[in-house]
């Protein structure tokens, strides 16, 4: 394929070096002559021995666990100075700023979500011009007709009411992370949780939207989920224990000066508690969950004296998700059917009468076909919306409610006459809007992909039509957007999705960028989905640099939604690839990458990297990797296994010291993670964990690639010491020349999710991209 610009190889700077990695990767920067860099930080060693299952090993960097140790603060400051100098020298000193300016220029001056109707109000969020964070606001629904419009004007009902301004909280505290926001059913109160330290110990506040004053602040820290009772008098909320496990449910009566009273306590340390209300606010549901199983209790929203009553007791690997409609509980579950011994492969829809004496008499409403799974549901007065996945493709459909048939045998989904939502033919991400109004007949989705800027679409469930409300603006490329059709399964899921022509088209960037999904064969013959993105004009076959992204844990899908920051790499010929390795995804795919199966995730990621090189998408010496949190474990394990596969990597708040962390049940989330990674108290599971632990498997004198490791000092999910220990050990045991390009950057104010502001995020991403370009020797000003 002819390129409109020279291939990246034309601008490579070659350096002579005695390092073995440099002979394999000639584009690596030669740092021994880089006099502008500060002295490479060296961490102190303190003797410490760890023992488990008859084995003992030394961990001289264990002291970093004490985050109050002044030596740690000194070390992190030195590491930050070194990292800033390393990246700051890229492109002659201006590359990071140049990239950040590019990314900021693509952001519109201000952004806003389309208003969503709930009762008499239109709710929406917007980011004011020049601000980092969102503002939650509302306006009264406009009246119809000339008289109504005049009355709106005279009464001032057109005036915007600001409910919560994240920017004000950030300016006051220096950091803000809003957890949950819940409007009361009568629209009088706003309950929200806020973290101002980064440690995710959220505090609860309740604001009276009439007086605009905060009327309640919970003395408890670590509030997680919120739910209003149907009578607007009580707020339910969950509180964490010292390990950040939500384990208690409290109820606060707003008209009482007394503190919230305890409703429920989960004593099992393997379980977390969540509180929700059904869509119609008639019942509260308490869900006690492990990673793969759940137990559900309900309480009548307006009759709290009756107390909680169980729907079904917990069964291993069985989950329940419950809603209420017209006297029935509708339940998504994978519980065994017909008293068989094993759970079903995916979820099916069941229902039972919403009566204590009848909750054990379930009727199965529908079981999907073998190539289709139900992922979730949402319920309204006149419709049930099902979230589906068919052959890896997300689908949404609506079914008219109530379901009047006396269900004796499970129905085929087609027998319920579903309407399948028209959706784009090339997509990777669909996220439901808030859709709070139980009486609404409109369903809102946000649709996105690597080549589709975020679309907000309203689906009319009565008329079976859709309206495109908004598409994210990308200021520097709007003129190049092309039209995209959509597909819809209009009658039957067996007919697959069909292309339908209408006057409504949304825009995508497929004329500028290729986005394809391929299947990569892993070590055991299993096919791994890989999404590959590159520029038609800038990509050079066999020569381009690239990044492979991975996560592969907790059943979470890898984020492949639109991101304008990626344009800074795509326009320079980079390939971006997203590997959906085992450990993420639906239940069976998730379980195939947990505990003793974790090596599947690691081998899958390696297979995807080799595929990119073998097929010529990426040059063999220019493949990079990025992993965040548990994704950092994935990338770190592959680097140990195949140190020459990646030429550079970014590990963001990475879980690297898994063996030592899992051996300490006092650390936050550790016991909960036994179900994901294994219980180290079991010798077999301990051996499985230690076999891939990135920190424990660093090998002496190995030439490791350049790696940027980021951490957050207040991170409670992955301790800052995990990144610091890993970098210190690489410096200690690995090739001295290569370890100079392993750097640590720590945010001393934030937590696991960073600072969150849109401009700050551009700056952080620019830092990562500048590092990768420098690491590959592609930071020449002539290439910018």
XYZ file of C-alpha atoms in Angstrom:
784
model
C 0.000 0.000 0.000
C 1.366 3.425 -0.959
C 1.682 5.915 1.880
C 1.022 9.627 1.611
C 3.857 10.234 4.041
C 7.232 8.571 4.568
C 7.212 5.448 6.679
C 8.380 5.951 10.290
C 11.564 4.040 9.590
C 12.938 6.937 7.540
C 13.312 9.021 10.691
C 14.691 6.413 13.080
C 17.719 7.441 15.064
C 20.201 4.604 15.416
C 22.425 4.279 18.460
C 25.397 1.994 19.036
C 25.249 0.081 22.302
C 26.495 -3.091 23.881
C 23.050 -3.952 25.301
C 21.521 -7.119 23.811
C 18.067 -5.518 23.639
C 19.424 -2.646 21.598
C 20.764 -5.064 19.006
C 17.277 -6.528 18.704
C 15.529 -3.158 18.955
C 17.845 -0.635 17.279
C 15.425 2.224 17.810
C 15.889 2.205 21.596
C 17.297 5.491 22.946
C 20.896 5.331 24.173
C 20.743 6.862 27.633
C 24.360 6.649 28.753
C 25.168 9.909 27.006
C 21.969 11.661 28.114
C 23.614 14.162 30.488
C 20.343 16.091 30.994
C 18.830 13.282 33.067
C 19.113 13.317 36.864
C 20.858 10.480 38.653
C 18.887 7.266 38.372
C 17.053 6.770 41.708
C 18.110 3.737 43.716
C 15.805 2.446 46.453
C 17.194 1.331 49.780
C 17.010 -2.344 50.752
C 15.755 -3.552 54.110
C 16.031 -7.282 54.881
C 12.646 -8.965 55.024
C 11.658 -12.583 54.513
C 8.315 -13.974 53.388
C 7.204 -17.582 53.942
C 4.325 -19.607 52.574
C 3.697 -23.339 52.121
C 7.214 -24.316 53.084
C 8.875 -21.753 50.818
C 10.779 -18.637 51.886
C 12.005 -15.712 49.821
C 13.531 -12.308 50.357
C 11.614 -9.087 49.708
C 14.010 -6.188 50.431
C 11.485 -3.610 49.207
C 8.709 -4.673 51.562
C 9.385 -1.487 53.571
C 7.553 0.521 50.883
C 4.263 -0.843 52.259
C 4.596 1.803 54.987
C 3.469 4.863 53.042
C 4.284 7.081 56.045
C 7.992 6.221 55.760
C 9.726 9.506 54.804
C 12.197 7.564 52.674
C 9.319 6.539 50.400
C 8.292 10.161 49.844
C 11.899 11.042 49.013
C 12.179 8.110 46.597
C 8.918 8.946 44.814
C 9.952 12.583 44.450
C 13.265 11.484 42.912
C 11.468 9.050 40.597
C 9.074 11.798 39.475
C 11.981 14.122 38.728
C 13.713 11.408 36.691
C 10.492 10.523 34.819
C 9.774 14.179 34.040
C 13.305 14.666 32.727
C 13.184 11.450 30.688
C 9.892 12.293 28.980
C 10.639 16.016 28.960
C 13.635 15.434 26.711
C 11.480 13.734 24.037
C 11.406 15.543 20.717
C 14.042 18.012 21.804
C 12.003 18.931 24.869
C 8.671 19.922 23.372
C 6.954 16.702 22.352
C 4.789 16.244 25.441
C 3.495 19.823 25.300
C 2.922 19.513 21.551
C 0.838 16.352 21.996
C -1.149 17.837 24.887
C -1.933 20.922 22.817
C -3.154 18.706 19.963
C -5.451 16.783 22.271
C -6.859 19.892 23.932
C -7.498 21.488 20.557
C -9.815 18.619 19.641
C -11.997 19.225 22.682
C -14.910 21.594 22.167
C -14.868 24.658 24.415
C -17.857 23.291 26.306
C -19.884 20.090 26.101
C -23.381 19.051 27.154
C -25.467 15.908 27.221
C -28.937 16.012 25.668
C -31.574 16.634 28.360
C -33.466 13.573 29.533
C -37.055 13.901 30.678
C -38.001 12.524 34.090
C -41.349 13.572 35.454
C -41.737 17.361 35.130
C -38.006 17.960 34.777
C -35.360 17.860 32.069
C -32.049 16.681 33.560
C -28.693 17.164 31.848
C -24.974 17.604 32.423
C -22.551 19.999 30.816
C -18.921 21.043 31.110
C -18.654 24.858 31.124
C -16.129 26.542 28.854
C -12.626 26.284 30.255
C -13.638 23.941 33.092
C -12.429 20.429 33.905
C -15.548 18.820 35.345
C -19.284 18.429 34.810
C -22.216 20.360 36.198
C -25.506 18.539 36.888
C -28.508 20.757 36.136
C -32.204 20.681 35.346
C -35.025 22.781 33.896
C -38.747 22.361 34.119
C -40.355 20.667 31.156
C -41.607 23.386 28.786
C -45.361 23.784 28.469
C -47.053 23.350 25.105
C -48.794 26.105 23.176
C -48.427 29.866 23.184
C -50.165 30.355 26.531
C -48.029 27.716 28.182
C -44.859 29.280 26.818
C -45.908 32.695 28.124
C -46.686 31.263 31.562
C -43.273 29.526 31.610
C -41.607 32.849 30.864
C -43.578 34.778 33.518
C -43.025 32.129 36.195
C -39.308 31.781 35.455
C -39.625 28.021 34.944
C -37.244 28.213 31.982
C -34.454 29.083 34.407
C -31.736 26.492 34.880
C -31.224 25.049 38.347
C -27.683 23.855 39.075
C -27.876 20.767 41.285
C -24.203 19.892 41.684
C -21.062 21.542 40.315
C -18.071 19.208 40.404
C -15.766 22.151 39.660
C -16.696 23.928 42.905
C -15.919 20.811 44.940
C -12.580 20.380 43.147
C -11.590 24.006 43.632
C -12.377 23.762 47.336
C -10.604 20.453 48.001
C -8.057 20.112 45.193
C -9.512 16.760 44.126
C -12.995 15.436 43.422
C -14.509 12.093 42.562
C -18.317 11.895 42.595
C -19.415 8.316 43.186
C -23.214 7.957 43.180
C -25.941 10.540 42.481
C -29.606 9.776 43.177
C -32.615 12.081 42.781
C -35.566 11.284 45.051
C -38.782 10.104 43.328
C -40.509 13.438 44.068
C -37.477 15.360 42.674
C -37.092 17.208 46.005
C -33.747 15.806 47.178
C -30.355 14.942 45.695
C -28.205 12.360 47.455
C -24.608 11.996 46.340
C -21.283 10.587 47.500
C -18.014 12.471 47.159
C -14.342 11.567 47.593
C -11.913 14.475 48.019
C -8.735 12.491 48.724
C -8.520 9.776 46.069
C -8.773 7.021 48.666
C -12.374 6.163 47.672
C -13.658 6.711 51.205
C -16.767 8.450 49.951
C -18.849 10.646 52.208
C -22.615 11.046 51.784
C -24.471 14.324 51.471
C -28.169 15.035 50.887
C -29.196 18.336 49.348
C -32.673 19.867 49.565
C -33.235 21.146 46.027
C -35.873 23.632 47.184
C -33.726 25.391 49.780
C -30.518 24.419 47.932
C -28.908 23.540 51.273
C -27.213 20.323 52.364
C -29.501 18.871 55.034
C -27.601 15.694 55.902
C -23.963 14.634 55.921
C -23.286 11.070 56.981
C -20.670 10.573 59.700
C -19.744 7.322 57.959
C -16.913 7.243 55.451
C -16.867 4.634 52.721
C -20.456 5.038 51.506
C -20.937 3.224 48.186
C -24.476 2.717 46.854
C -27.649 4.755 47.424
C -31.382 4.117 46.975
C -34.492 6.150 47.786
C -37.673 4.711 49.218
C -40.830 5.270 47.202
C -42.317 7.678 49.760
C -39.245 9.972 49.582
C -38.892 9.798 53.375
C -35.969 7.400 53.639
C -32.574 6.993 52.007
C -30.811 3.639 52.066
C -27.036 3.434 51.695
C -24.211 0.920 52.046
C -21.033 1.407 54.076
C -17.638 -0.307 53.760
C -15.556 -2.031 56.406
C -11.829 -1.419 56.893
C -10.992 -3.490 53.795
C -13.294 -1.365 51.587
C -15.862 -4.184 51.408
C -19.435 -2.815 51.378
C -20.908 -4.918 54.178
C -23.693 -2.927 55.849
C -26.956 -1.277 54.778
C -28.239 1.746 56.682
C -31.476 3.699 56.416
C -31.701 7.425 57.118
C -35.129 9.002 57.724
C -34.839 12.550 56.438
C -37.332 14.037 58.888
C -35.453 12.623 61.878
C -32.405 14.069 63.589
C -31.199 10.577 64.402
C -28.396 8.939 62.470
C -29.121 6.217 59.970
C -30.139 2.887 61.521
C -28.666 -0.468 60.557
C -30.813 -2.601 58.234
C -28.510 -5.431 57.164
C -24.985 -6.732 57.820
C -23.151 -9.249 55.658
C -20.701 -11.171 57.841
C -19.222 -13.301 55.068
C -15.918 -11.610 54.163
C -16.204 -12.968 50.616
C -19.374 -10.955 49.912
C -20.180 -7.341 49.076
C -23.555 -5.694 49.655
C -25.407 -3.454 47.212
C -28.669 -1.575 47.702
C -31.028 -0.612 44.860
C -34.655 0.279 44.386
C -36.837 -1.266 41.728
C -37.607 1.036 38.816
C -41.112 1.735 40.128
C -39.731 2.444 43.660
C -42.098 -0.110 45.199
C -39.358 -2.373 46.569
C -35.806 -2.024 47.831
C -33.424 -4.835 46.944
C -30.378 -5.846 48.966
C -27.907 -7.845 46.915
C -25.163 -9.778 48.684
C -22.675 -10.743 45.993
C -19.417 -12.501 45.430
C -17.686 -12.130 42.062
C -19.780 -14.975 40.626
C -22.750 -15.573 42.936
C -25.445 -13.546 44.647
C -28.240 -13.603 47.197
C -31.174 -11.179 46.954
C -33.425 -9.789 49.689
C -36.336 -7.377 49.223
C -38.232 -4.987 51.453
C -41.399 -3.093 50.622
C -40.424 0.504 50.070
C -43.348 1.973 51.996
C -43.567 -0.735 54.660
C -40.144 -0.985 56.249
C -41.527 -2.566 59.418
C -42.030 -5.846 57.559
C -38.269 -6.147 57.186
C -36.236 -7.975 54.565
C -37.318 -11.257 53.029
C -35.159 -13.468 50.786
C -35.892 -14.321 47.173
C -33.389 -17.171 46.845
C -30.426 -18.248 48.955
C -26.924 -18.075 47.586
C -25.735 -20.949 45.427
C -22.177 -21.144 44.138
C -21.779 -19.545 40.674
C -25.476 -18.557 40.527
C -26.468 -14.904 40.147
C -29.789 -13.067 40.369
C -30.831 -9.592 39.153
C -34.335 -8.491 40.116
C -36.916 -5.924 38.995
C -40.614 -5.430 39.767
C -43.587 -4.902 37.480
C -47.330 -5.105 38.137
C -47.159 -7.571 41.036
C -44.375 -9.737 39.566
C -40.657 -9.923 40.253
C -38.758 -10.323 36.975
C -35.435 -12.056 37.529
C -32.362 -12.528 35.363
C -30.492 -15.598 36.527
C -28.312 -18.510 35.509
C -29.769 -20.796 38.179
C -30.128 -24.485 37.272
C -33.213 -25.296 35.219
C -35.407 -28.279 36.111
C -33.326 -29.086 39.189
C -30.242 -29.979 37.150
C -26.930 -29.939 38.972
C -25.176 -27.305 36.898
C -25.889 -23.681 36.121
C -26.900 -22.526 32.681
C -24.286 -21.088 30.322
C -25.905 -17.633 30.332
C -28.797 -15.773 31.901
C -32.462 -16.424 31.245
C -35.549 -14.461 32.274
C -37.868 -15.781 34.984
C -40.634 -14.291 37.112
C -42.574 -14.958 40.293
C -45.379 -13.313 42.221
C -44.211 -10.491 44.509
C -45.551 -12.239 47.578
C -43.568 -13.833 50.394
C -45.376 -17.141 50.138
C -44.944 -17.388 46.355
C -41.393 -16.200 45.648
C -40.129 -19.779 45.335
C -42.600 -20.562 42.526
C -40.729 -19.388 39.476
C -41.929 -19.352 35.902
C -39.271 -19.272 33.200
C -40.311 -16.612 30.692
C -37.649 -17.065 28.015
C -34.326 -18.815 27.512
C -32.236 -17.374 24.655
C -30.725 -19.450 21.873
C -27.282 -20.982 22.308
C -25.581 -18.255 20.237
C -27.254 -15.453 22.191
C -26.955 -14.381 25.834
C -28.944 -11.957 27.965
C -26.592 -9.501 29.668
C -28.954 -7.197 31.569
C -32.456 -5.736 31.608
C -34.339 -2.513 32.275
C -38.042 -2.244 32.977
C -40.748 0.360 32.369
C -44.502 0.594 32.760
C -45.143 -0.498 29.179
C -41.879 -2.150 28.116
C -39.097 -4.486 29.122
C -35.690 -3.763 27.561
C -33.207 -6.644 27.259
C -29.473 -6.195 26.709
C -28.269 -9.105 24.548
C -25.084 -10.363 22.968
C -25.228 -12.475 19.817
C -21.999 -13.927 18.408
C -20.056 -11.248 20.278
C -22.224 -8.373 18.975
C -24.303 -6.302 21.430
C -28.039 -6.033 20.767
C -30.949 -4.316 22.500
C -34.621 -5.201 22.191
C -37.882 -4.173 23.831
C -40.870 -6.344 24.736
C -44.328 -5.003 25.521
C -45.404 -5.201 29.150
C -47.111 -6.678 30.970
C -46.433 -10.185 29.751
C -49.987 -11.486 30.082
C -49.488 -15.106 29.099
C -49.592 -17.754 31.789
C -46.089 -19.040 31.301
C -46.110 -22.818 31.566
C -43.128 -23.495 29.309
C -40.265 -21.148 28.411
C -41.076 -19.037 25.377
C -38.824 -18.404 22.427
C -37.706 -14.793 22.451
C -39.430 -14.322 19.078
C -42.744 -15.395 20.619
C -42.613 -12.283 22.816
C -42.573 -10.119 19.666
C -39.386 -8.158 20.434
C -38.383 -4.962 18.637
C -34.629 -4.911 18.031
C -33.098 -1.446 18.195
C -31.407 -0.200 15.021
C -27.700 0.146 15.815
C -24.570 0.911 13.767
C -23.089 -1.988 11.861
C -19.560 -1.334 13.176
C -19.602 -0.754 16.897
C -17.856 -1.897 20.013
C -19.601 -0.100 22.862
C -23.218 0.590 23.845
C -23.986 2.174 27.203
C -27.497 2.798 28.493
C -28.394 6.336 29.508
C -29.861 7.070 32.947
C -33.431 6.195 31.772
C -34.831 6.950 35.237
C -38.481 7.510 34.357
C -40.513 4.328 34.884
C -43.413 5.814 32.905
C -41.302 6.731 29.877
C -41.680 5.070 26.486
C -38.301 6.391 25.298
C -35.017 4.577 25.853
C -31.695 6.361 25.524
C -28.380 4.778 24.499
C -24.871 6.151 24.054
C -23.248 4.356 21.107
C -19.551 4.469 20.370
C -16.663 2.694 18.680
C -13.056 3.471 17.775
C -14.380 5.168 14.597
C -17.738 6.509 15.856
C -17.642 9.577 18.125
C -20.160 9.122 20.929
C -23.767 9.129 19.713
C -26.749 9.758 21.956
C -29.829 8.073 20.492
C -33.427 7.997 21.731
C -35.500 4.921 20.847
C -39.285 5.331 20.889
C -40.526 1.997 22.229
C -44.133 2.625 21.148
C -43.558 3.885 17.628
C -40.465 1.692 17.109
C -38.455 4.608 15.731
C -35.268 6.318 16.792
C -33.915 9.860 16.930
C -30.260 10.883 16.945
C -30.003 13.580 19.594
C -26.313 14.374 19.640
C -22.900 13.285 18.431
C -19.667 14.212 20.165
C -17.897 17.040 18.406
C -14.285 16.560 17.347
C -13.281 20.037 16.325
C -10.305 19.334 14.069
C -11.834 16.597 11.915
C -15.567 17.338 11.772
C -15.382 18.126 8.071
C -14.074 14.623 7.346
C -16.935 12.724 8.971
C -18.720 10.312 6.656
C -22.225 8.905 6.783
C -22.896 5.530 8.331
C -25.953 3.375 7.918
C -27.373 1.160 10.636
C -28.582 -2.347 10.986
C -31.567 -3.756 12.749
C -33.020 -7.147 13.332
C -36.587 -6.166 12.531
C -38.372 -9.447 13.049
C -36.349 -12.336 14.387
C -33.037 -12.920 16.058
C -32.554 -15.890 13.742
C -32.627 -13.574 10.719
C -29.489 -11.857 12.029
C -29.149 -8.114 11.614
C -30.105 -6.594 8.305
C -28.983 -3.327 6.743
C -31.835 -0.849 6.640
C -31.717 2.403 4.657
C -33.335 5.448 6.232
C -32.940 9.179 6.156
C -31.287 9.128 9.565
C -27.571 8.520 9.324
C -24.933 9.056 11.920
C -21.338 9.982 11.187
C -18.234 7.902 11.498
C -14.579 8.095 10.520
C -14.344 4.900 8.487
C -13.175 6.887 5.449
C -10.141 7.944 7.484
C -9.516 4.915 9.686
C -9.770 1.165 9.335
C -11.383 -0.691 12.241
C -11.565 -4.458 11.866
C -12.273 -7.367 14.186
C -10.239 -10.542 13.700
C -9.919 -13.819 15.558
C -6.454 -14.808 16.804
C -5.720 -18.429 17.665
C -4.207 -18.725 21.142
C -1.866 -21.405 22.490
C -4.682 -23.914 23.085
C -6.613 -23.341 19.863
C -9.163 -20.906 21.316
C -10.035 -17.895 19.143
C -9.366 -14.512 20.783
C -11.202 -11.395 19.483
C -8.814 -8.629 18.442
C -9.949 -5.198 17.219
C -7.353 -3.412 15.056
C -7.490 0.324 14.336
C -5.242 2.340 12.017
C -5.229 5.245 9.571
C -5.784 4.405 5.901
C -3.365 7.125 4.865
C -0.647 6.986 7.529
C -0.271 3.267 8.186
C 2.693 1.530 6.521
C 2.455 -2.255 6.270
C 5.293 -3.938 8.129
C 6.772 -0.645 9.315
C 4.246 1.040 11.602
C 4.545 1.252 15.376
C 1.618 0.014 17.416
C 0.055 -0.473 20.844
C -1.727 -3.563 22.119
C -4.241 -2.908 24.924
C -5.412 -5.580 27.342
C -7.249 -6.101 30.624
C -8.768 -9.575 31.028
C -10.222 -9.621 34.553
C -13.439 -9.388 36.582
C -15.586 -10.099 33.535
C -15.057 -6.516 32.349
C -15.017 -5.744 28.635
C -12.006 -3.829 27.358
C -13.034 -0.250 26.643
C -13.147 0.312 22.886
C -15.295 3.426 22.841
C -14.383 6.593 20.951
C -11.351 8.526 22.228
C -10.198 11.645 20.376
C -6.766 11.509 22.053
C -5.899 8.450 19.944
C -5.893 10.626 16.822
C -2.450 11.909 17.831
C -1.087 8.400 17.293
C -3.264 7.335 14.362
C -2.275 10.385 12.329
C 1.373 9.415 12.848
C 0.878 5.919 11.470
C 0.427 4.026 14.731
C -1.739 0.912 14.970
C -3.963 0.519 18.037
C -5.208 -2.966 18.863
C -7.569 -4.183 21.599
C -7.295 -7.787 22.785
C -10.377 -9.262 24.480
C -8.457 -11.971 26.307
C -10.056 -14.529 28.579
C -10.898 -13.198 32.014
C -13.075 -10.367 30.681
C -16.428 -10.586 28.897
C -19.414 -12.747 29.771
C -19.528 -15.418 32.464
C -17.930 -18.350 30.633
C -15.205 -16.161 29.044
C -14.555 -14.627 32.440
C -14.212 -17.960 34.230
C -11.828 -19.202 31.531
C -9.314 -16.569 32.712
C -9.601 -16.806 36.492
C -7.609 -18.603 39.187
C -5.591 -21.485 37.678
C -6.798 -20.390 34.230
C -5.122 -16.982 34.510
C -2.303 -18.157 32.274
C -4.885 -18.312 29.470
C -5.216 -14.514 29.668
C -1.458 -14.089 29.517
C -0.986 -16.494 26.611
C -3.916 -14.889 24.769
C -2.305 -11.459 25.022
C 1.027 -12.777 23.784
C -0.699 -14.491 20.840
C -2.383 -11.225 19.850
C 0.942 -9.398 19.968
C 2.616 -11.975 17.751
C -0.329 -11.805 15.328
C 0.108 -8.058 14.856
C 3.752 -8.551 13.958
C 3.290 -11.655 11.800
C 0.512 -10.084 9.739
C 2.502 -6.910 9.153
C 0.260 -4.558 11.076
C 3.203 -3.564 13.278
C 6.997 -3.662 12.830
C 8.554 -6.345 15.009
C 10.654 -3.778 16.881
C 7.862 -1.232 17.357
C 5.116 -3.075 19.215
C 4.141 -1.542 22.570
C 1.628 -2.585 25.228
C -0.606 -0.724 27.666
C -2.363 -2.247 30.658
C -4.209 -0.584 33.520
C -4.694 -2.036 37.010
C -5.300 -5.797 36.485
C -4.333 -5.138 32.862
C -0.925 -4.098 34.190
C -0.575 -7.566 35.693
C -1.372 -9.013 32.261
C 1.258 -6.934 30.448
C 3.829 -7.374 33.201
C 3.457 -11.157 33.089
C 3.935 -11.221 29.299
C 7.031 -9.010 29.596
C 8.538 -11.577 31.973
C 7.565 -14.464 29.724
C 8.604 -12.815 26.429
C 10.862 -9.818 27.184
C 11.568 -9.233 23.484
C 7.927 -9.155 22.308
C 7.239 -5.551 23.306
C 9.610 -2.704 22.580
C 7.994 -0.490 25.229
C 5.077 -0.582 27.652
C 2.943 1.581 29.900
C 1.697 0.036 33.129
C -0.960 2.270 34.725
C -1.634 1.790 38.471
C -0.640 -1.835 37.843
C -1.291 -4.882 40.025
C 2.273 -6.220 39.943
C 3.005 -7.613 43.413
C 0.071 -10.009 43.400
C 1.700 -12.795 45.387
C 2.576 -10.655 48.433
C -0.693 -8.718 48.241
C -2.876 -11.816 48.116
C -1.044 -13.230 51.144
C -2.210 -10.250 53.256
C -5.970 -10.445 53.938
C -5.908 -7.119 55.821
C -5.350 -5.171 52.602
C -8.407 -3.694 50.852
C -10.174 -6.029 48.413
C -7.707 -8.908 48.918
C -10.171 -11.504 50.212
C -12.695 -10.499 47.539
C -10.024 -11.169 44.928
C -9.603 -14.797 46.005
C -12.456 -15.671 43.647
C -10.717 -13.901 40.755
C -7.063 -14.851 41.171
C -7.147 -17.689 43.683
C -6.729 -18.158 47.431
C -3.010 -18.273 48.333
C -3.893 -20.275 51.452
C -4.390 -23.181 49.036
C -0.974 -24.579 47.998
C -2.101 -25.236 44.429
C -3.623 -21.794 43.986
C -0.589 -20.190 45.603
C 1.678 -21.942 43.091
C -0.515 -20.740 40.214
C -0.330 -17.130 41.413
C 3.405 -17.201 42.043
C 4.032 -18.700 38.593
C 3.004 -15.483 36.818
C 3.385 -12.770 39.497
C 5.161 -9.930 37.623
C 7.195 -8.816 40.660
C 8.305 -12.293 41.709
C 9.282 -13.452 38.225
C 11.677 -10.664 37.269
C 14.799 -12.447 36.077
C 18.420 -11.395 36.682
C 20.361 -9.727 33.847
C 17.420 -9.805 31.435
C 17.080 -6.912 28.994
C 13.618 -5.541 29.736
C 11.981 -3.001 27.415
C 11.460 0.647 28.361
C 8.470 0.799 30.714
C 6.547 3.757 32.112
C 4.889 2.759 35.375
C 2.306 5.142 36.834
C 0.966 5.091 40.387
C -1.280 7.131 42.682
C -0.230 7.743 46.264
C -3.768 7.546 47.681
C -4.749 4.449 45.697
C -6.616 1.989 47.927
C -7.201 -0.617 45.216
C -3.582 -1.093 44.152
C -1.065 0.221 46.674
C 1.494 2.727 45.440
C 4.193 0.357 46.661
C 3.373 -2.217 43.968
C 4.660 0.045 41.198
C 7.548 1.371 43.304
C 8.723 -2.124 44.307
C 8.586 -3.422 40.736
C 10.627 -0.518 39.350
C 13.171 -0.810 42.183
C 13.605 -4.536 41.569
C 14.009 -4.070 37.797
C 16.753 -1.524 38.497
C 18.385 -3.977 40.885
C 18.339 -7.219 38.886
C 17.901 -6.384 35.204
C 20.340 -5.185 32.556
C 21.790 -1.891 33.910
C 21.551 -0.174 30.524
C 17.945 -1.164 29.850
C 16.732 -0.358 33.358
C 17.577 3.310 32.825
C 14.516 3.555 30.616
C 12.187 1.988 33.205
C 10.592 4.981 34.905
C 8.042 5.619 37.656
C 5.579 8.529 37.708
C 3.437 8.934 40.833
C 0.502 11.285 41.299
C 0.802 12.309 44.940
C -2.773 13.654 45.231
C -5.056 11.230 43.409
C -6.366 7.680 43.740
C -6.834 4.685 41.481
C -8.873 6.535 38.863
C -6.627 9.583 38.548
C -7.796 13.169 38.740
C -10.522 12.841 36.138
C -10.631 16.324 34.623
C -10.756 16.452 30.820
C -7.695 18.722 30.416
C -5.707 16.818 33.032
C -6.491 13.596 31.197
C -5.054 15.076 27.988
C -1.851 15.972 29.822
C -1.503 12.479 31.314
C -2.111 10.782 27.961
C 0.378 13.104 26.260
C 2.971 12.047 28.843
C 2.356 8.361 28.011
C 2.475 8.893 24.242
C 5.639 11.010 24.453
C 7.280 8.255 26.488
C 6.408 5.590 23.914
C 7.630 7.738 21.010
C 10.906 8.424 22.796
C 11.297 4.752 23.740
C 10.970 3.740 20.080
C 13.157 6.579 18.838
C 10.199 8.097 16.979
C 10.231 11.453 18.721
C 12.114 13.349 16.016
C 10.701 16.818 15.468
C 10.716 16.117 11.729
C 8.016 13.509 12.279
C 5.625 15.787 14.137
